[in-house]
Coordinates of C-alpha atoms in Angstrom, one line a residue:
Chain A
M1 CA 1.0 -7.4 -133.7
M2 CA 1.8 -7.4 -130.0
T3 CA 5.1 -9.4 -130.5
W4 CA 6.0 -7.0 -133.3
A5 CA 5.4 -3.9 -131.0
M6 CA 7.4 -5.5 -128.2
R7 CA 10.2 -6.4 -130.6
L8 CA 10.3 -2.8 -131.7
L9 CA 10.4 -1.6 -128.2
A10 CA 13.2 -4.0 -127.3
L11 CA 15.2 -2.9 -130.3
A12 CA 14.7 0.8 -129.4
G13 CA 15.8 0.0 -125.8
T14 CA 19.0 -1.5 -127.0
T15 CA 20.1 1.8 -128.4
A16 CA 20.5 2.8 -124.8
F17 CA 23.2 0.1 -124.5
L18 CA 25.0 1.7 -127.4
A19 CA 24.7 5.0 -125.6
A20 CA 26.2 3.4 -122.5
V21 CA 29.2 2.1 -124.6
A22 CA 29.6 5.6 -126.2
L23 CA 29.5 7.4 -122.8
T24 CA 32.0 5.0 -121.3
M25 CA 34.4 5.3 -124.2
I26 CA 34.3 9.1 -124.2
D27 CA 34.9 9.0 -120.4
I28 CA 37.9 6.7 -120.9
A29 CA 39.3 8.8 -123.7
L30 CA 38.9 12.0 -121.7
R31 CA 40.7 10.4 -118.7
S32 CA 43.5 9.2 -120.9
V33 CA 44.3 12.6 -122.5
G34 CA 43.8 14.7 -119.4
T35 CA 41.9 15.1 -116.2
G36 CA 38.5 15.5 -117.8
T37 CA 35.6 13.0 -117.4
V38 CA 32.0 12.7 -118.4
P39 CA 30.2 14.0 -115.3
G40 CA 28.2 11.3 -113.6
V41 CA 29.0 8.6 -116.2
V42 CA 28.1 5.9 -113.6
D43 CA 24.7 7.3 -113.1
L44 CA 24.1 7.8 -116.8
V45 CA 25.2 4.2 -117.7
Q46 CA 22.9 2.9 -115.0
V47 CA 19.9 4.8 -116.6
C48 CA 20.9 3.4 -120.0
V49 CA 21.1 -0.2 -118.8
M50 CA 17.9 0.1 -116.9
I51 CA 16.1 1.3 -120.1
G52 CA 17.7 -1.3 -122.3
A53 CA 17.2 -4.3 -120.0
M54 CA 13.7 -3.5 -118.8
L55 CA 12.3 -2.7 -122.2
A56 CA 13.7 -6.1 -123.5
I57 CA 11.8 -8.2 -120.9
P58 CA 8.3 -7.8 -122.4
Y59 CA 9.5 -9.1 -125.8
G60 CA 10.9 -12.2 -124.1
F61 CA 7.4 -12.9 -122.7
A62 CA 5.6 -12.1 -126.0
S63 CA 7.9 -14.4 -128.0
D64 CA 8.2 -17.1 -125.4
Q65 CA 12.0 -16.6 -125.0
H66 CA 12.3 -16.6 -121.3
V67 CA 14.0 -19.6 -119.8
A68 CA 11.6 -22.5 -119.5
I69 CA 12.1 -26.2 -119.4
D70 CA 9.8 -28.2 -121.8
L71 CA 11.5 -31.5 -121.4
F72 CA 8.6 -33.0 -119.4
T73 CA 5.7 -31.2 -120.8
D74 CA 6.6 -32.1 -124.4
Q75 CA 5.7 -35.7 -123.6
M76 CA 2.2 -34.6 -122.5
P77 CA -1.0 -34.4 -124.7
R78 CA -1.3 -31.2 -126.7
K79 CA -4.4 -30.1 -124.8
V80 CA -2.5 -30.4 -121.4
Q81 CA 0.4 -28.5 -122.9
V82 CA -2.0 -25.6 -123.8
W83 CA -3.5 -25.4 -120.4
L84 CA -0.1 -25.6 -118.7
R85 CA 1.1 -22.7 -120.9
I86 CA -2.0 -20.7 -120.0
L87 CA -1.4 -21.4 -116.3
A88 CA 2.3 -20.3 -116.8
A89 CA 1.2 -17.1 -118.5
L90 CA -1.4 -16.3 -115.9
L91 CA 1.0 -17.0 -113.0
G92 CA 3.4 -14.6 -114.8
C93 CA 0.7 -12.0 -115.1
V94 CA -0.1 -12.2 -111.4
F95 CA 3.5 -12.1 -110.3
L96 CA 4.4 -9.1 -112.6
A97 CA 1.2 -7.3 -111.7
G98 CA 2.2 -7.7 -108.0
V99 CA 5.7 -6.4 -108.6
F100 CA 4.3 -3.5 -110.6
W101 CA 1.7 -2.5 -108.0
F102 CA 4.1 -2.6 -105.0
S103 CA 7.0 -1.0 -106.9
L104 CA 4.7 1.8 -108.0
Q105 CA 4.0 2.6 -104.3
Q106 CA 7.7 2.6 -103.6
A107 CA 8.5 4.7 -106.6
M108 CA 5.8 7.3 -105.5
V109 CA 7.4 7.4 -102.0
E110 CA 10.8 8.1 -103.5
Y111 CA 9.4 10.7 -106.0
A112 CA 7.6 12.5 -103.2
G113 CA 10.8 12.4 -101.1
G114 CA 12.8 13.9 -104.0
D115 CA 15.3 11.0 -103.9
R116 CA 18.3 11.5 -106.3
S117 CA 21.2 9.5 -107.5
Q118 CA 24.6 9.8 -105.7
T119 CA 26.9 11.4 -108.3
I120 CA 25.0 13.9 -110.3
G121 CA 21.7 13.9 -108.6
I122 CA 19.5 12.3 -111.3
P123 CA 16.0 12.0 -109.8
M124 CA 15.5 8.4 -108.8
I125 CA 12.2 8.4 -110.7
W126 CA 14.2 8.3 -113.9
Y127 CA 15.4 4.8 -112.9
W128 CA 11.9 3.8 -111.7
V129 CA 10.1 4.7 -114.9
P130 CA 11.8 2.2 -117.3
F131 CA 11.6 -0.4 -114.5
L132 CA 7.9 0.1 -114.0
A133 CA 7.2 0.3 -117.8
G134 CA 9.1 -2.9 -118.4
I135 CA 7.2 -4.8 -115.7
A136 CA 3.8 -3.4 -116.7
L137 CA 4.3 -4.2 -120.4
S138 CA 5.5 -7.7 -119.4
A139 CA 2.3 -8.2 -117.4
L140 CA 0.3 -7.1 -120.4
A141 CA 2.3 -9.4 -122.7
T142 CA 1.7 -12.5 -120.5
L143 CA -2.0 -11.6 -120.4
F144 CA -2.1 -11.4 -124.2
V145 CA -0.2 -14.7 -124.4
A146 CA -2.8 -16.4 -122.1
L147 CA -5.7 -15.0 -124.1
D148 CA -4.2 -16.0 -127.4
L149 CA -3.5 -19.5 -126.1
I150 CA -7.2 -19.7 -125.0
R151 CA -8.4 -18.6 -128.4
H152 CA -6.0 -20.2 -130.7
G153 CA -4.1 -23.0 -128.9
L154 CA -0.3 -23.6 -129.3
P155 CA 1.6 -22.2 -132.2
G156 CA 1.7 -24.8 -134.9
G157 CA -1.6 -26.3 -133.7
P158 CA -4.8 -26.8 -135.7
H159 CA -5.7 -23.1 -135.3
A160 CA -2.2 -21.7 -135.4
A161 CA -2.7 -19.7 -138.6
E162 CA -5.3 -17.5 -136.8
S163 CA -2.9 -16.7 -134.0
S164 CA -2.4 -13.0 -133.6
T165 CA 0.5 -12.7 -131.1
Chain B
M1 CA 4.5 -25.9 -90.1
S2 CA 8.0 -24.7 -89.3
S3 CA 9.8 -22.1 -91.4
A4 CA 12.3 -24.8 -92.6
A5 CA 9.5 -27.1 -93.6
I6 CA 7.9 -24.3 -95.6
G7 CA 11.3 -23.6 -97.1
L8 CA 11.7 -27.2 -98.2
A9 CA 8.1 -27.3 -99.6
G10 CA 8.9 -24.1 -101.5
V11 CA 12.0 -25.7 -103.1
I12 CA 10.0 -28.7 -104.1
S13 CA 7.2 -26.6 -105.5
L14 CA 9.7 -24.5 -107.4
L15 CA 11.1 -27.7 -109.2
V16 CA 7.5 -28.8 -109.9
L17 CA 6.6 -25.5 -111.4
I18 CA 9.7 -25.5 -113.5
A19 CA 9.0 -29.0 -114.7
L20 CA 5.5 -27.8 -115.7
R21 CA 7.1 -25.3 -118.0
V22 CA 6.5 -22.2 -116.0
P23 CA 9.3 -19.8 -116.9
V24 CA 12.0 -20.1 -114.3
A25 CA 11.9 -16.4 -113.3
I26 CA 8.1 -16.6 -112.7
A27 CA 8.4 -19.9 -110.8
M28 CA 11.0 -18.3 -108.5
G29 CA 8.8 -15.2 -108.0
I30 CA 5.6 -17.1 -107.3
V31 CA 7.2 -19.5 -104.9
G32 CA 9.0 -16.6 -103.2
I33 CA 5.7 -14.7 -102.7
V34 CA 3.7 -17.6 -101.4
G35 CA 6.5 -18.9 -99.2
G36 CA 7.4 -15.4 -98.0
V37 CA 3.8 -14.7 -97.0
A38 CA 3.5 -18.1 -95.3
I39 CA 6.5 -17.3 -93.2
N40 CA 6.5 -13.5 -92.7
G41 CA 2.8 -12.6 -93.2
W42 CA 1.1 -10.3 -95.7
F43 CA 2.9 -7.2 -94.6
S44 CA 6.2 -8.5 -96.0
L45 CA 4.8 -8.3 -99.6
G46 CA 5.3 -4.6 -99.8
F47 CA 9.0 -4.9 -99.0
V48 CA 9.6 -8.1 -101.1
L49 CA 7.8 -6.9 -104.2
G50 CA 8.1 -3.2 -103.8
S51 CA 11.9 -2.9 -103.1
Q52 CA 13.7 -6.2 -103.8
P53 CA 13.3 -6.5 -107.6
F54 CA 14.3 -2.9 -108.2
V55 CA 17.2 -3.0 -105.7
T56 CA 18.4 -6.2 -107.4
V57 CA 18.5 -4.9 -111.0
F58 CA 19.7 -1.3 -110.1
P59 CA 23.4 -1.7 -109.2
Y60 CA 26.0 -0.3 -111.6
T61 CA 27.9 -3.6 -111.4
L62 CA 25.1 -5.2 -113.5
S63 CA 25.9 -2.9 -116.4
V64 CA 28.7 -5.3 -117.2
I65 CA 26.2 -7.9 -118.4
P66 CA 24.5 -6.3 -121.4
L67 CA 27.9 -4.8 -122.5
F68 CA 29.6 -8.2 -122.5
V69 CA 26.6 -9.7 -124.3
L70 CA 26.8 -6.9 -126.8
M71 CA 30.5 -7.6 -127.3
G72 CA 29.8 -11.3 -127.9
A73 CA 26.9 -10.6 -130.3
F74 CA 29.0 -8.4 -132.5
A75 CA 32.1 -10.6 -132.2
A76 CA 30.0 -13.6 -133.4
R77 CA 28.9 -11.8 -136.5
A78 CA 32.3 -10.1 -137.3
G79 CA 33.6 -13.3 -139.0
L80 CA 36.2 -13.8 -136.2
S81 CA 35.3 -17.4 -135.8
A82 CA 36.1 -18.3 -139.4
S83 CA 39.5 -16.5 -139.2
L84 CA 40.3 -18.3 -135.9
F85 CA 39.4 -21.7 -137.3
S86 CA 41.3 -21.3 -140.5
S87 CA 44.4 -19.9 -138.6
L88 CA 44.4 -22.8 -136.2
H89 CA 43.7 -25.2 -139.1
A90 CA 46.9 -23.9 -140.7
L91 CA 48.9 -24.2 -137.5
I92 CA 47.8 -27.6 -136.1
G93 CA 45.6 -29.1 -138.8
H94 CA 48.2 -31.7 -139.7
W95 CA 48.2 -33.2 -136.1
R96 CA 46.4 -36.4 -135.3
G97 CA 42.8 -35.1 -135.0
G98 CA 44.2 -31.7 -135.9
L99 CA 41.0 -30.2 -137.3
A100 CA 39.0 -31.2 -134.2
S101 CA 41.8 -29.8 -132.1
A102 CA 41.8 -26.6 -134.2
T103 CA 38.0 -26.4 -133.5
V104 CA 38.6 -26.7 -129.8
G105 CA 41.4 -24.1 -130.0
A106 CA 39.3 -21.7 -132.0
C107 CA 36.4 -22.1 -129.5
A108 CA 38.8 -21.3 -126.7
L109 CA 40.0 -18.1 -128.4
F110 CA 36.5 -17.2 -129.5
G111 CA 35.3 -17.8 -126.0
S112 CA 37.9 -15.1 -124.9
V113 CA 35.8 -12.5 -126.6
C114 CA 32.4 -14.0 -126.3
G115 CA 31.0 -14.9 -122.9
S116 CA 28.3 -17.3 -124.1
S117 CA 28.6 -21.0 -124.7
L118 CA 25.6 -21.2 -127.0
A119 CA 26.9 -18.4 -129.2
T120 CA 30.4 -20.0 -129.3
A121 CA 28.9 -23.4 -130.3
A122 CA 26.5 -22.0 -132.9
T123 CA 29.2 -19.8 -134.5
M124 CA 31.9 -22.4 -134.6
A125 CA 29.5 -25.1 -135.8
R126 CA 28.7 -23.1 -138.9
V127 CA 32.4 -22.7 -139.7
A128 CA 34.0 -26.0 -138.5
I129 CA 31.4 -28.7 -139.2
P130 CA 31.4 -28.4 -143.0
E131 CA 35.2 -28.3 -143.1
M132 CA 35.6 -31.4 -140.9
R133 CA 33.0 -33.4 -142.8
A134 CA 34.6 -32.4 -146.1
V135 CA 37.9 -33.9 -145.0
G136 CA 36.1 -37.1 -143.9
Y137 CA 35.9 -36.7 -140.1
D138 CA 33.5 -38.9 -138.2
D139 CA 30.2 -37.2 -137.4
R140 CA 30.5 -38.1 -133.7
L141 CA 34.0 -36.6 -133.3
T142 CA 32.9 -33.6 -135.4
A143 CA 29.8 -32.9 -133.3
G144 CA 31.5 -33.7 -130.0
S145 CA 34.4 -31.4 -130.5
V146 CA 32.2 -28.4 -131.5
A147 CA 29.6 -29.0 -128.7
A148 CA 32.3 -29.5 -126.0
G149 CA 34.5 -26.7 -127.5
G150 CA 31.4 -24.4 -127.2
T151 CA 31.4 -24.8 -123.5
L152 CA 34.7 -22.9 -123.4
G153 CA 32.6 -19.8 -124.0
I154 CA 31.7 -19.7 -120.3
L155 CA 34.8 -21.3 -118.9
I156 CA 37.2 -18.8 -120.5
P157 CA 36.8 -15.2 -119.3
P158 CA 35.0 -12.9 -119.9
S159 CA 32.1 -15.1 -118.9
I160 CA 28.5 -14.1 -118.2
I161 CA 28.0 -16.9 -115.7
M162 CA 31.2 -15.8 -113.8
V163 CA 29.9 -12.2 -113.7
I164 CA 26.6 -13.3 -112.3
Y165 CA 28.2 -15.5 -109.7
A166 CA 30.5 -12.7 -108.7
I167 CA 27.7 -10.2 -108.3
M168 CA 25.4 -12.6 -106.5
T169 CA 28.1 -13.6 -104.0
E170 CA 29.7 -10.1 -103.8
Q171 CA 33.1 -11.3 -105.1
S172 CA 35.4 -9.3 -107.4
I173 CA 34.6 -9.8 -111.1
G174 CA 38.3 -9.3 -111.9
R175 CA 39.4 -12.0 -109.5
M176 CA 36.8 -14.4 -110.9
F177 CA 38.0 -13.8 -114.5
L178 CA 41.7 -14.2 -113.5
A179 CA 40.8 -17.4 -111.6
G180 CA 39.1 -18.8 -114.6
L181 CA 42.0 -18.3 -117.0
I182 CA 44.1 -21.4 -116.1
P183 CA 41.1 -23.8 -115.7
G184 CA 39.8 -22.6 -119.0
C185 CA 43.1 -23.3 -120.7
L186 CA 43.3 -26.6 -118.9
A187 CA 39.8 -27.5 -120.3
A188 CA 40.9 -26.7 -123.8
G189 CA 44.1 -28.7 -123.3
L190 CA 42.2 -31.7 -122.0
Y191 CA 39.7 -31.5 -124.9
M192 CA 42.6 -31.6 -127.3
L193 CA 44.0 -34.6 -125.5
A194 CA 40.6 -36.3 -125.8
V195 CA 40.6 -35.6 -129.6
Y196 CA 44.1 -37.0 -129.8
L197 CA 43.1 -40.2 -128.0
V198 CA 40.0 -40.7 -130.1
A199 CA 42.0 -40.2 -133.3
R200 CA 44.6 -42.6 -132.1
L201 CA 42.1 -45.3 -131.1
R202 CA 40.0 -44.8 -134.2
P203 CA 42.3 -43.4 -136.9
G204 CA 39.5 -43.5 -139.5
S205 CA 37.5 -41.0 -137.5
A206 CA 40.0 -38.2 -138.1
P207 CA 42.0 -38.2 -141.3
R208 CA 45.2 -36.1 -141.2
A209 CA 45.3 -32.9 -143.2
P210 CA 48.6 -31.9 -145.1
R211 CA 51.1 -29.7 -143.3
L212 CA 51.2 -26.2 -144.6
G213 CA 54.3 -24.1 -145.4
T214 CA 55.9 -21.6 -143.0
A215 CA 54.6 -18.5 -144.9
E216 CA 51.0 -19.7 -144.6
R217 CA 51.5 -20.5 -140.9
I218 CA 52.9 -17.0 -140.2
R219 CA 50.0 -15.5 -142.0
A220 CA 47.7 -17.7 -139.9
I221 CA 49.2 -16.2 -136.7
R222 CA 48.7 -12.7 -138.0
E223 CA 45.0 -13.5 -138.7
M224 CA 44.5 -14.3 -135.0
A225 CA 45.9 -10.9 -133.9
P226 CA 42.6 -8.9 -133.8
V227 CA 41.0 -11.4 -131.4
L228 CA 44.1 -11.5 -129.2
V229 CA 44.2 -7.7 -129.1
L230 CA 40.6 -7.5 -128.1
F231 CA 41.1 -10.0 -125.4
V232 CA 44.1 -8.3 -124.0
A233 CA 42.4 -4.9 -124.2
V234 CA 39.4 -6.2 -122.1
M235 CA 41.2 -8.4 -119.6
G236 CA 44.4 -6.3 -119.4
S237 CA 42.4 -3.1 -118.6
I238 CA 40.8 -4.9 -115.7
Y239 CA 43.9 -6.5 -114.3
F240 CA 46.1 -3.5 -114.6
G241 CA 43.4 -1.3 -112.9
I242 CA 43.0 0.9 -116.0
A243 CA 39.3 0.2 -116.2
S244 CA 36.4 -1.3 -114.1
P245 CA 34.8 -4.5 -115.4
T246 CA 31.9 -2.4 -116.8
E247 CA 34.4 -0.1 -118.6
A248 CA 36.3 -3.1 -119.9
A249 CA 33.1 -4.5 -121.2
A250 CA 32.3 -1.2 -123.0
V251 CA 35.8 -1.3 -124.5
G252 CA 35.2 -4.9 -125.6
A253 CA 31.8 -4.0 -127.2
F254 CA 33.3 -1.0 -128.9
G255 CA 36.2 -3.1 -130.1
A256 CA 33.9 -5.9 -131.5
I257 CA 31.9 -3.3 -133.4
V258 CA 35.0 -1.7 -134.8
L259 CA 36.3 -5.2 -135.8
A260 CA 33.0 -6.0 -137.5
A261 CA 33.2 -2.6 -139.4
M262 CA 36.9 -3.3 -140.4
R263 CA 35.9 -6.6 -141.8
G264 CA 33.1 -5.1 -143.8
R265 CA 30.5 -7.0 -141.8
L266 CA 28.8 -4.1 -140.1
T267 CA 25.6 -4.2 -142.2
I268 CA 22.1 -3.0 -141.0
E269 CA 21.1 -6.6 -140.7
V270 CA 24.1 -7.5 -138.5
I271 CA 23.5 -4.5 -136.3
R272 CA 19.8 -5.4 -135.9
E273 CA 20.5 -9.1 -135.2
S274 CA 23.2 -8.2 -132.7
L275 CA 21.0 -5.7 -130.9
M276 CA 18.1 -8.2 -130.8
E277 CA 20.3 -11.0 -129.4
T278 CA 21.6 -8.5 -126.8
A279 CA 18.0 -7.5 -125.9
V280 CA 16.7 -11.1 -125.6
T281 CA 19.7 -12.4 -123.5
T282 CA 19.8 -9.3 -121.3
G283 CA 16.0 -9.3 -120.8
M284 CA 16.1 -13.0 -119.9
I285 CA 19.0 -12.5 -117.4
F286 CA 17.4 -9.4 -115.7
M287 CA 14.0 -11.2 -115.5
I288 CA 15.6 -14.1 -113.7
L289 CA 17.3 -11.7 -111.4
V290 CA 13.9 -10.2 -110.5
G291 CA 12.6 -13.6 -109.8
T292 CA 15.7 -14.5 -107.8
S293 CA 15.3 -11.4 -105.6
V294 CA 11.9 -12.5 -104.4
L295 CA 13.0 -16.2 -104.0
Q296 CA 16.2 -15.3 -102.1
F297 CA 14.3 -13.4 -99.4
F298 CA 12.0 -16.4 -98.9
I299 CA 14.9 -18.8 -98.7
E300 CA 16.8 -16.6 -96.3
T301 CA 13.9 -16.1 -93.9
S302 CA 13.0 -19.9 -94.1
T303 CA 16.4 -20.6 -92.3
L304 CA 16.7 -23.5 -94.7
P305 CA 20.5 -22.8 -95.4
Q306 CA 21.3 -22.7 -91.7
L307 CA 19.4 -26.0 -91.0
L308 CA 21.1 -27.6 -94.0
L309 CA 24.4 -26.6 -92.5
E310 CA 23.5 -27.9 -89.1
W311 CA 22.3 -31.2 -90.6
I312 CA 25.5 -31.6 -92.6
R313 CA 27.6 -30.9 -89.5
S314 CA 25.6 -33.5 -87.6
L315 CA 26.6 -36.1 -90.2
N316 CA 30.3 -35.5 -89.3
M317 CA 31.1 -35.6 -93.0
P318 CA 34.5 -34.2 -94.0
P319 CA 34.2 -30.8 -95.9
I320 CA 35.5 -32.4 -99.1
G321 CA 32.7 -34.9 -98.9
V322 CA 30.2 -32.1 -98.7
L323 CA 31.8 -30.3 -101.6
V324 CA 31.7 -33.5 -103.7
L325 CA 28.1 -34.0 -102.8
I326 CA 27.3 -30.4 -103.9
L327 CA 29.1 -30.8 -107.2
M328 CA 27.2 -34.0 -107.8
V329 CA 23.9 -32.2 -107.2
Y330 CA 25.0 -29.6 -109.8
V331 CA 25.9 -32.3 -112.4
V332 CA 22.4 -33.9 -111.9
L333 CA 20.6 -30.6 -111.9
G334 CA 22.6 -29.6 -115.0
C335 CA 21.0 -32.4 -116.9
F336 CA 17.6 -30.7 -116.5
L337 CA 18.1 -27.0 -115.8
D338 CA 20.0 -24.3 -117.7
S339 CA 23.2 -23.2 -116.0
L340 CA 22.0 -19.6 -115.1
S341 CA 18.8 -20.8 -113.4
M342 CA 20.6 -23.6 -111.7
L343 CA 23.2 -21.2 -110.3
L344 CA 20.6 -18.6 -109.1
I345 CA 18.3 -21.2 -107.5
T346 CA 21.1 -23.1 -105.6
L347 CA 23.5 -20.3 -104.6
P348 CA 21.4 -18.9 -101.7
I349 CA 21.5 -22.4 -100.2
F350 CA 24.9 -23.7 -101.2
F351 CA 27.1 -20.6 -101.0
P352 CA 26.7 -20.0 -97.2
L353 CA 27.3 -23.7 -96.6
V354 CA 30.5 -23.9 -98.7
T355 CA 32.0 -20.7 -97.3
S356 CA 31.2 -21.8 -93.7
L357 CA 33.3 -24.9 -94.4
G358 CA 36.2 -22.6 -95.1
Y359 CA 36.4 -22.9 -98.8
D360 CA 37.5 -20.0 -101.0
P361 CA 34.4 -18.4 -102.7
I362 CA 36.4 -17.7 -105.9
W363 CA 37.6 -21.3 -106.1
F364 CA 34.0 -22.5 -105.5
G365 CA 32.7 -20.1 -108.2
I366 CA 35.1 -21.6 -110.8
L367 CA 34.2 -25.1 -109.7
V368 CA 30.5 -24.3 -110.1
T369 CA 31.0 -22.7 -113.5
S370 CA 33.0 -25.8 -114.5
V371 CA 30.2 -28.2 -113.4
A372 CA 27.4 -26.0 -114.7
E373 CA 29.1 -26.1 -118.1
I374 CA 28.9 -29.9 -118.2
G375 CA 25.1 -29.6 -118.2
L376 CA 25.4 -27.9 -121.6
I377 CA 26.6 -31.2 -123.2
T378 CA 24.7 -33.8 -121.2
P379 CA 21.3 -35.0 -122.5
P380 CA 18.4 -34.5 -122.2
V381 CA 18.7 -30.7 -121.9
G382 CA 22.3 -30.3 -123.3
M383 CA 21.7 -27.1 -125.2
N384 CA 24.9 -27.3 -127.2
L385 CA 23.9 -30.6 -128.5
F386 CA 20.6 -29.1 -129.8
V387 CA 22.6 -26.2 -131.3
I388 CA 24.9 -28.6 -133.2
A389 CA 21.9 -30.7 -134.5
S390 CA 20.1 -27.6 -135.5
V391 CA 23.0 -25.8 -137.2
S392 CA 24.5 -28.8 -139.0
G393 CA 21.1 -29.9 -140.3
S394 CA 22.1 -33.5 -140.8
I395 CA 23.9 -34.5 -137.6
R396 CA 21.4 -36.1 -135.2
F397 CA 21.1 -35.1 -131.5
E398 CA 21.9 -38.7 -130.6
T399 CA 25.1 -38.7 -132.6
A400 CA 26.2 -35.5 -130.9
A401 CA 25.3 -37.0 -127.5
V402 CA 27.5 -40.0 -128.2
G403 CA 30.3 -37.8 -129.6
V404 CA 30.7 -35.7 -126.5
V405 CA 31.4 -38.8 -124.2
P406 CA 35.2 -38.5 -124.5
F407 CA 34.9 -34.8 -123.8
L408 CA 32.7 -35.4 -120.8
M409 CA 35.4 -37.7 -119.4
A410 CA 37.9 -34.8 -119.9
D411 CA 35.5 -32.6 -118.0
F412 CA 35.4 -34.9 -115.1
V413 CA 39.2 -35.2 -115.1
R414 CA 39.4 -31.4 -115.0
V415 CA 36.9 -31.1 -112.1
V416 CA 38.9 -33.6 -110.1
L417 CA 42.1 -31.7 -110.8
L418 CA 40.5 -28.4 -109.8
V419 CA 39.2 -29.9 -106.6
A420 CA 42.5 -31.6 -105.8
F421 CA 44.7 -28.6 -106.6
P422 CA 43.0 -25.3 -105.7
A423 CA 46.2 -23.6 -106.7
I424 CA 45.3 -24.2 -110.4
T425 CA 42.4 -21.7 -109.8
L426 CA 43.8 -19.4 -107.2
L427 CA 47.4 -19.0 -108.4
L428 CA 46.8 -16.1 -110.9
P429 CA 44.4 -14.0 -108.7
R430 CA 46.8 -14.3 -105.7
L431 CA 49.8 -13.6 -107.8
L432 CA 48.4 -10.6 -109.7
M433 CA 45.8 -9.2 -107.3
G434 CA 47.2 -10.1 -103.9

């Protein structure tokens, strides 16, 4: 269920990449035929990329697709592998929760100060929101992964069929 | 404990965490936090975790990454690989080892519109392996040529690894791409030479295909046109200053989508698969960048790079000796780490060292990309070998690992040539960009 929700979120986020392509192509076309441009295309593309990239990160955690080396752990007993995966997920949760907490403080400072982007003055909080959302959802995803591993073990293991992630 | 000792302990802890299957990004982040606090105290946490990750993923230059990934994802599903392979088959299939050479050539051309080695290997494997096996090619040569050919995806620009190197070291993406062009072609040429030598030494491993008529060969050249047009549109727009790398990537992504539509491949399923591939790859890269941002602060404040530099100077080793040593470290690390993680972990340490020795950063970037690519075809982590084994269904990992040996030799020859003759790398950027 969680993996499915994160997948949907990642897929929705990628439409922002398509929007970035469309905005850039329109800008190039306008420049080629005259002196017109899409106002603040750089700022807008940055927002699109932030949305697409940050919303994709939680799915990577939920579906175990972030880069990890299993060359050495594959040789270990299954029980050890499960506990190492739980440790990895919890470390991930701690790191991401830390990034979220301190980034939130920084975002609030910039919001209170009314910081804006350079070209068309988009409030900086527009960039912070997808960043914070991606990090928070990633922390949640790693927590779910850890809990699921504790309850059901590794996918493909004796209790794999009961796995809910 | 001195800062440098903490730095060294941090690097060792990082490798241990990675070996224990902690995701690379998380391992970098955790080591960065613990090491950073040990050196700079708790008050540094606010800056390191509150600003660094956001500041690292915010720049506009990073927009180029998802757009090139998007281009590669659609190009891989637009049927371009099959056209390229059949065209090159028609043109050079009658050579000694012609089909394997056609595979390498198709990988090189496909790599020019797809910046990922894994995507190039997976896509070409589906097309080339059944054809080569049907003609009676030896499994080792078949698997070796596709696995090695796949690495051309990151050697021939546009390349995601080159983009990340350029961003991390504040170099021009355009210069990096231009610098990679001749080394990439050299790699393809040396792979073809390796195929020729294998076919000559073991004629049974690569039966010759019949030579096709002129009309069929002209038609084959025409079939390659869309890929060449896309490549020229992307690279040409950067070199002639018409577009920034991000704009060129958007042109490439748009072009790949249009090509997929023109070939009747733009189905809902293809769109969904391409977008998911883009999401997974981009998310993975951005998460590693978040981890790197925290680790980099720790490495810099540990003074480890400066101490390493002083130590190397005290050895009175010639700069070329240091460079060779660094490249050897990359070859060894490449056997266990993926190329992106390896690059991001080592660059904060090696880059200042190499530039302080007076080496050109662009040249070093191409060398690093070349050596990182070798890791894709060396066991035990050689990802392209896994891809071949998985896509073919019946070629074993071990067979593919033996099959890449001639191509690995070609790789080492190439690296030696690139080190000995920097002009191979630097000629084009100096000539065209000053």
